[in-house]
Amino acid sequence: MAIRKELMDELNERRAAASVGGGLDKLEKRHQKGQLTARERIEELYDASSFQESGMHVNHQTAELKGKALPGDGVITGIGQIDGRPVAAYSQDFTVSGGSLGRMHAQKICDMMDTAANLGVPVVAINDSGGARIQEAVHSLSGYGQIFYRNVAVSGLVPQIAIIAGPCAGGAAYSPALMDFLIMTRKNSQMFITGPDVIKAATGQEAPIEQYGTAQAHASVSGNIHFIAEDDKHALEIARKLLSFLPLNNMQDPPHNIPTSIALTKDEGMNDLVPEGTKAALDAYKVINRLVDGGDFLEVMREFAKNLVIGFARIEGMVVGILANQPAYKAGTLDVDSSDKGARFIRFCNAFNIPIVNLVNVPGFMPGLAQERAGIIRHGAKMLFAYSSATVPKISMILGKSYGGAYLAMCSKDLGADFVYAWPTAEIAVMGAEGAVRIIYRKEMEAAEDPKAKEAELIARYRDEFASPYQAAENNMINDVIAPSETRSTIAMALRLSLTKRVTRPPKKHGLIPL
Ligand code: HXC
């Protein structure tokens, strides 16, 4: 007995038809534009031959399309392995009716998301679509609604990564926006709620797409995306790299390579990073580079709010989320944008059990009329809220300035840091020396014969009396003052000792983070 040839022929024919999507000529056009096809994107994302597709034979069920075949209804969905771990994905096929979203297309995505939720595996969504399928009218809108509902339902349960590799317009942009990380290709992709023509018609405004709809604009101005990819391949590489730091779901720890013993070697090179004089800026990247294993740091939102550097790395094999003030940009202050950036990252780390390491060097919240009017009180409060409510291990290392409310907002002991350390160069105080001496030593300064020399003397006195890390240590606000060379070993040991951390809080529906 053997399976009848015509049955096998039919299966193979159907598979072959589905695998060319909207046709070979359309697939070829993708290549000409420097894009991969929807299926190639899936192949590039997953370990070889591990992807199991569901719904290859699905077609639209719409009378208005008069029997037209739309292979897979314009989307490839399924589950496979990335670095040997299960991950669900969908990839919209622009060659099939512009990747437009109809009822069955949406149903396939929803099924895939339900599977991801049930199995506890991350979701990667590759977006490349003309949006709601016009012929399917209200079914298309409903389809988006059902996807949004699931994006929210699985938020915090499994990591969600969106790749924007083509058009993503109108309400369709809200599915990526509800996900955790957005990766957008530099060319060939656009994301916006309304296009330039609609903006012109509605408001009379000229709105060049380069100013608001491209990867560059979203990465540096709106803050809507987290990574720019040079092309499709690079986007998929970033997704794989990102997943390598993440647990599959919120019930797991991230993929630590837990060491049995911590290397306690000193890194004298860290001492050399400390700039001479208090005015020079310590480069956060240089500190991170020496701190993390192999200098391997996956920076998130590199081009947005550069005054706060965030990203993932491993320290002695343990996965961490790092937040570091960057003095070279806006003096490392916390402003509206960096507070949003930091708070969202802290909440992601907390949701997925990733310990947080803070490299503190912050002169304060950014002063100014524009910041006050933009709501620095509300936005800055997000940092306080996010740190206070995070129950993962929290380790703060104060490298330099740590002034005022920003001292708290970078996770002091009071906000639940498990370990706080300071370099001898740390200045922990209510405000910077220059401003403080004018307030508390005003009379002495006014009476001085040589005001400049007096100011220098008073600043030194202020640093000793009111800003010294030993003062904080004497008051039990920090665990220890350490040499910069001991930074990596100290943090690694603190991490190793805190992986068992368990915190229970009274049940509630949710806190009210100031949005
Ligand atoms: C049905 C669509 C479609 C759509 C594209 N196509 N978008 N079919 N519904 N929304 C089809 C085209 O008819 C064409 O079919 C094929 O896809 C390729 O489209 P082209 O226009 O030839 O491609 P291109 O020149 O590259 O332009 C791509 C595009 C453009 C910029 C995306 O197609 C476009 O502007 N589409 C409409 C975008 C839009 O306004 N969508 C609705 C957004 S509102 P054939 O058969 O000729 O190959 C929305 C609401 C969601 O999505 C609300 C959720 C809450």
CSV table of C-alpha atoms and ligand atoms in Angstrom, one decimal, residues 22 26 29-30 33 65 68 70 94-101 128-136 140-145 148 166-174 190 192-193 198, ligand 1:
chain,number,residue,atom,x,y,z
A,22,GLY,CA,1.0,36.7,-5.0
A,26,LYS,CA,5.7,40.1,-7.4
A,29,LYS,CA,9.9,42.9,-7.3
A,30,ARG,CA,10.5,42.6,-3.5
A,33,LYS,CA,13.5,46.8,-3.8
A,65,LEU,CA,-13.5,39.2,-3.9
A,68,LYS,CA,-10.0,35.4,-6.3
A,70,LEU,CA,-5.4,35.0,-1.8
A,94,PHE,CA,2.6,42.3,0.6
A,95,THR,CA,2.4,40.4,-2.7
A,96,VAL,CA,-1.0,39.1,-1.7
A,97,SER,CA,-3.4,42.0,-2.0
A,98,GLY,CA,-0.9,44.3,-0.5
A,99,GLY,CA,-0.8,42.3,2.7
A,100,SER,CA,-4.1,43.9,3.5
A,101,LEU,CA,-5.9,42.6,6.6
A,128,ASP,CA,4.1,44.8,5.8
A,129,SER,CA,0.6,45.7,4.9
A,130,GLY,CA,-1.7,48.2,3.2
A,131,GLY,CA,-3.9,48.1,6.3
A,132,ALA,CA,-7.5,47.2,6.6
A,133,ARG,CA,-8.7,45.3,3.4
A,134,ILE,CA,-11.1,47.7,1.8
A,135,GLN,CA,-13.4,45.0,0.3
A,136,GLU,CA,-13.9,43.3,3.7
A,140,SER,CA,-11.3,44.2,8.7
A,141,LEU,CA,-11.8,46.7,11.4
A,142,SER,CA,-13.1,44.0,13.7
A,143,GLY,CA,-10.0,42.0,12.9
A,144,TYR,CA,-7.7,44.8,14.1
A,145,GLY,CA,-9.8,45.1,17.2
A,148,PHE,CA,-5.3,44.7,19.7
A,166,GLY,CA,6.8,47.9,4.8
A,167,PRO,CA,3.8,50.1,5.1
A,168,CYS,CA,2.1,50.2,8.5
A,169,ALA,CA,-0.5,52.9,8.3
A,170,GLY,CA,-3.6,54.1,10.1
A,171,GLY,CA,-5.0,52.1,13.0
A,172,ALA,CA,-2.8,49.2,11.9
A,173,ALA,CA,0.1,51.0,13.6
A,174,TYR,CA,-1.5,50.4,17.0
A,190,GLN,CA,6.7,53.7,6.9
A,192,PHE,CA,1.9,56.8,10.6
A,193,ILE,CA,-1.7,57.4,11.5
A,198,VAL,CA,-4.6,63.4,4.5
B,1,HXC,C1,-7.3,46.1,-0.3
B,1,HXC,C2,-5.2,46.7,-1.0
B,1,HXC,C3,-5.0,47.5,0.1
B,1,HXC,C4,-6.1,47.6,1.1
B,1,HXC,C5,-3.2,47.7,-1.0
B,1,HXC,N1,-4.0,46.8,-1.7
B,1,HXC,N2,-3.8,48.1,0.1
B,1,HXC,N3,-6.3,46.0,-1.2
B,1,HXC,N4,-7.2,46.8,0.8
B,1,HXC,N5,-6.1,48.4,2.1
B,1,HXC,C6,-3.7,46.1,-2.9
B,1,HXC,C7,-3.8,46.9,-4.1
B,1,HXC,O1,-5.1,47.0,-4.6
B,1,HXC,C8,-2.9,46.1,-5.0
B,1,HXC,O2,-3.6,45.0,-5.5
B,1,HXC,C9,-1.8,45.6,-4.1
B,1,HXC,O3,-2.4,45.6,-2.8
B,1,HXC,C10,-0.6,46.4,-4.1
B,1,HXC,O4,-0.9,47.8,-3.9
B,1,HXC,P1,-0.3,49.0,-4.7
B,1,HXC,O5,-1.0,50.2,-4.4
B,1,HXC,O6,-0.1,48.6,-6.1
B,1,HXC,O7,1.2,49.0,-4.1
B,1,HXC,P2,2.1,50.2,-3.8
B,1,HXC,O8,2.1,51.2,-5.0
B,1,HXC,O9,3.4,49.7,-3.3
B,1,HXC,O10,1.4,51.0,-2.6
B,1,HXC,C11,1.3,50.4,-1.4
B,1,HXC,C12,0.4,51.3,-0.4
B,1,HXC,C13,-1.0,51.5,-1.2
B,1,HXC,C14,1.1,52.6,-0.1
B,1,HXC,C15,0.2,50.5,0.8
B,1,HXC,O11,-1.5,50.3,-1.7
B,1,HXC,C16,-2.0,52.1,-0.3
B,1,HXC,O12,-2.0,53.3,0.0
B,1,HXC,N6,-3.0,51.3,0.1
B,1,HXC,C17,-4.0,51.7,1.0
B,1,HXC,C18,-3.5,52.0,2.3
B,1,HXC,C19,-4.7,52.4,3.2
B,1,HXC,O13,-5.1,53.6,3.2
B,1,HXC,N7,-5.2,51.5,4.0
B,1,HXC,C20,-6.2,51.6,4.9
B,1,HXC,C21,-5.5,52.3,6.2
B,1,HXC,S1,-6.7,52.5,7.4
B,1,HXC,P3,-3.3,44.3,-6.9
B,1,HXC,O14,-4.4,43.3,-7.0
B,1,HXC,O15,-3.4,45.4,-7.9
B,1,HXC,O16,-1.9,43.7,-6.8
B,1,HXC,C22,-6.7,51.2,8.2
B,1,HXC,C23,-7.7,51.2,9.3
B,1,HXC,C24,-7.3,50.2,10.3
B,1,HXC,O17,-5.9,50.3,8.0
B,1,HXC,C25,-8.1,50.6,11.5
B,1,HXC,C26,-7.9,49.8,12.6
B,1,HXC,C27,-8.5,50.3,13.9
